[in-house]
Amino acid sequence: MLPISSTDRVFILCGAGVSAESGIPTFRGVGGVWRNYRIEEVASPYAWQRDPRLVWEFYSMRRKVASAAKANPAHFVLAKLEQTLGERLFLCTQNVDNLHEKAGSCRVIHMHGELFKSRCDTCHRPPFDDSHLYEPPAEIPRCPCGGQIRPHICWFGEVPFGLNQIYAALDECTIFMAIGTSGVVEPAASFVAHVRGRARTIYVGPEHPANASSFTECHLGNAGQVLPRLFGP
Ligand code: APR
């Protein structure tokens, strides 16, 4: 078990590995999403300009996979941790699925956006819930302003969501844990370097991430098995 004192503040950074045991493919490695799709063709502002139908087809496919997926023990342990620690837990995920919410987590920062939300690519209308499958759309859905409705996703080349809140939480944390993330995509890959020397830094996943040298501890194994051991079932 991981000792957490009443003054500790815990920052958790999740990556695709947290949802792997729910059947949602990771991005890199064997069976990874980027083995079958090119990032610049489906997940960039350039892709959206060039072929928005292909972009919607890609995100509709991912909506379909995610809506059939169930939360796994890793999500449930983190939801329970929120109940125990309350505000002293900051849960930041790079995942765009809603499995943390399905497990009962209420305060999740989705720094790369949310698969089941869309927004206008032109006006500042807030993002809205949308689980529609456009596969492939005959017409790209339109906003009343005339703009096109796009997935509420942080694409490559765009600025992640919630960075002010994230860096404030990093500055305050005493325990930093990254789970199931390969440590190659910025800025998330550098969060551990931001807190290093000040906070206990722990990695959980089946293999060492690219930024392993920045962690003081690596617990090798699947999140669904390691997290119940660290935090209790
Ligand atoms: N439990 C924990 N970790 C796992 C598991 C598991 N069951 N299965 C795989 N992993 C680990 C892999 O070892 C790998 O290190 O999950 C990591 C997944 O890495 P990536 O596919 O690179 O995913 P991630 O780091 O979340 O990617 C970051 O890149 O493409 C973008 O926007 C996308 O949010 C994503 C970002």
Coordinates of C-alpha atoms and ligand atoms in Angstrom, one line a residue, residues 15-18 20-21 26-28 34 94-95 112 156 180-183 185 203-207 221-223, ligand 1:
G15 CA -2.8 7.8 -20.3
A16 CA -4.3 5.3 -22.7
G17 CA -3.0 2.4 -20.7
V18 CA -5.6 3.1 -18.0
A20 CA -6.5 -0.6 -22.2
E21 CA -8.0 -3.3 -20.0
T26 CA -3.6 2.6 -26.9
F27 CA -2.0 4.9 -29.4
R28 CA 1.5 3.5 -29.7
W34 CA -1.4 5.2 -34.8
Q94 CA -5.1 12.4 -21.5
N95 CA -7.9 10.0 -22.3
H112 CA -7.0 16.3 -24.5
F156 CA -1.8 17.9 -32.5
G180 CA -0.3 4.0 -18.5
T181 CA 1.3 6.8 -20.6
S182 CA 4.3 6.3 -22.8
G183 CA 5.9 9.7 -21.8
V185 CA 3.6 13.5 -25.8
Y203 CA 5.0 5.4 -12.6
V204 CA 2.6 2.5 -13.1
G205 CA 2.4 0.5 -16.3
P206 CA 3.6 -2.7 -17.9
E207 CA 6.8 -1.2 -19.3
G221 CA 2.3 -4.2 -14.3
N222 CA -1.2 -3.5 -15.6
A223 CA -3.0 -0.6 -14.0
Ligands
APR1 N1 -2.0 -0.7 -17.7 C1 -1.2 0.4 -17.6 N2 -0.5 0.8 -18.7 C2 -0.7 0.1 -19.9 C3 -1.5 -1.0 -20.0 C4 -2.2 -1.4 -18.8 N3 -3.1 -2.4 -18.8 N4 -1.5 -1.4 -21.3 C5 -0.6 -0.6 -21.9 N5 -0.1 0.3 -21.1 C6 0.9 1.4 -21.3 C7 1.9 1.1 -22.5 O1 3.0 0.4 -21.9 C8 2.2 2.5 -22.9 O2 3.3 3.0 -22.2 O3 0.1 2.5 -21.8 C9 1.0 3.4 -22.5 C10 0.2 3.9 -23.7 O4 1.0 4.8 -24.4 P1 0.4 5.6 -25.6 O5 -0.3 4.7 -26.6 O6 1.5 6.4 -26.2 O7 -0.7 6.6 -24.9 P2 -0.6 8.0 -24.2 O8 0.8 8.1 -23.5 O9 -1.8 8.1 -23.4 O10 -0.6 9.0 -25.4 C11 -0.6 10.3 -25.1 O11 -0.9 10.8 -27.5 O12 -1.8 10.2 -29.5 C12 -1.9 11.1 -28.4 O13 -3.7 12.3 -27.7 C13 -3.2 11.0 -27.7 O14 -3.7 11.3 -25.3 C14 -2.9 10.6 -26.3 C15 -1.4 11.1 -26.2

